[in-house]
mmCIF file of C-alpha atoms in Angstrom:
data_model
loop_
_atom_site.group_PDB
_atom_site.id
_atom_site.type_symbol
_atom_site.label_atom_id
_atom_site.label_comp_id
_atom_site.label_asym_id
_atom_site.label_seq_id
_atom_site.Cartn_x
_atom_site.Cartn_y
_atom_site.Cartn_z
ATOM 1 C CA UNK A 27 3.798 -4.079 11.419
ATOM 2 C CA UNK A 28 4.864 -7.012 9.260
ATOM 3 C CA UNK A 29 2.337 -7.661 6.481
ATOM 4 C CA UNK A 30 2.690 -9.267 3.071
ATOM 5 C CA UNK A 31 1.765 -6.395 0.738
ATOM 6 C CA UNK A 32 1.675 -8.746 -2.262
ATOM 7 C CA UNK A 33 -2.020 -9.522 -1.738
ATOM 8 C CA UNK A 34 -5.047 -7.216 -1.808
ATOM 9 C CA UNK A 35 -5.670 -8.227 1.805
ATOM 10 C CA UNK A 36 -2.096 -7.381 2.865
ATOM 11 C CA UNK A 37 -2.031 -4.164 0.878
ATOM 12 C CA UNK A 38 -5.332 -3.124 2.464
ATOM 13 C CA UNK A 39 -3.998 -3.861 5.948
ATOM 14 C CA UNK A 40 -0.849 -1.848 5.375
ATOM 15 C CA UNK A 41 -2.745 1.068 3.836
ATOM 16 C CA UNK A 42 -5.161 1.054 6.784
ATOM 17 C CA UNK A 43 -2.222 1.153 9.184
ATOM 18 C CA UNK A 44 -0.493 3.995 7.337
ATOM 19 C CA UNK A 45 -3.556 6.129 6.679
ATOM 20 C CA UNK A 46 -5.715 5.380 9.725
ATOM 21 C CA UNK A 47 -8.588 4.524 7.342
ATOM 22 C CA UNK A 48 -10.779 1.533 8.164
ATOM 23 C CA UNK A 49 -9.361 -1.713 6.703
ATOM 24 C CA UNK A 50 -12.766 -2.925 5.487
ATOM 25 C CA UNK A 51 -13.333 0.372 3.688
ATOM 26 C CA UNK A 52 -10.012 0.152 1.865
ATOM 27 C CA UNK A 53 -10.478 -3.502 0.921
ATOM 28 C CA UNK A 54 -14.016 -2.833 -0.346
ATOM 29 C CA UNK A 55 -12.683 -0.016 -2.544
ATOM 30 C CA UNK A 56 -10.317 -2.472 -4.214
ATOM 31 C CA UNK A 57 -13.205 -4.908 -4.736
ATOM 32 C CA UNK A 58 -15.430 -2.110 -6.078
ATOM 33 C CA UNK A 59 -12.632 -1.190 -8.501
ATOM 34 C CA UNK A 60 -12.768 -4.718 -9.924
ATOM 35 C CA UNK A 61 -10.040 -6.510 -7.990
ATOM 36 C CA UNK A 62 -10.795 -9.899 -6.503
ATOM 37 C CA UNK A 63 -10.499 -9.950 -2.720
ATOM 38 C CA UNK A 64 -8.146 -12.927 -3.167
ATOM 39 C CA UNK A 65 -6.017 -11.235 -5.844
ATOM 40 C CA UNK A 66 -2.265 -11.182 -5.540
ATOM 41 C CA UNK A 67 -0.009 -8.368 -6.656
ATOM 42 C CA UNK A 68 2.846 -9.360 -8.922
ATOM 43 C CA UNK A 69 5.634 -6.782 -8.809
ATOM 44 C CA UNK A 70 7.596 -6.233 -11.981
ATOM 45 C CA UNK A 71 11.327 -5.579 -12.229
ATOM 46 C CA UNK A 72 10.890 -1.810 -12.004
ATOM 47 C CA UNK A 73 8.191 -1.508 -9.356
ATOM 48 C CA UNK A 74 7.580 -2.995 -5.935
ATOM 49 C CA UNK A 75 4.344 -2.991 -3.895
ATOM 50 C CA UNK A 76 6.049 -0.852 -1.260
ATOM 51 C CA UNK A 77 6.500 1.912 -3.871
ATOM 52 C CA UNK A 78 2.848 2.867 -3.398
ATOM 53 C CA UNK A 79 3.464 3.405 0.311
ATOM 54 C CA UNK A 80 6.298 5.799 -0.452
ATOM 55 C CA UNK A 81 3.956 7.751 -2.710
ATOM 56 C CA UNK A 82 1.216 7.841 -0.072
ATOM 57 C CA UNK A 83 3.479 8.789 2.812
ATOM 58 C CA UNK A 84 5.679 11.144 0.773
ATOM 59 C CA UNK A 85 8.852 9.455 2.029
ATOM 60 C CA UNK A 86 10.793 10.300 -1.145
ATOM 61 C CA UNK A 87 9.838 13.980 -0.856
ATOM 62 C CA UNK A 88 10.802 14.095 2.807
ATOM 63 C CA UNK A 89 14.244 12.672 2.044
ATOM 64 C CA UNK A 90 14.874 15.184 -0.739
ATOM 65 C CA UNK A 91 13.731 18.244 1.234
ATOM 66 C CA UNK A 92 16.421 20.293 2.917
ATOM 67 C CA UNK A 93 15.662 22.045 6.182
#
């Protein structure tokens, strides 16, 4: 799934895909939290929008676990 996670819309789509939660529900939670539906996400030098997906999916933990 190729989505631009640098917008609230794109971030909501990607979160919906990863979590199996309804897209409209996720987007409305951002709006309820005070974000504009048209807002863009500006990554800084130390953080990237995809970092949140690693936190949600636990990818960093999975890579560091030894089986």
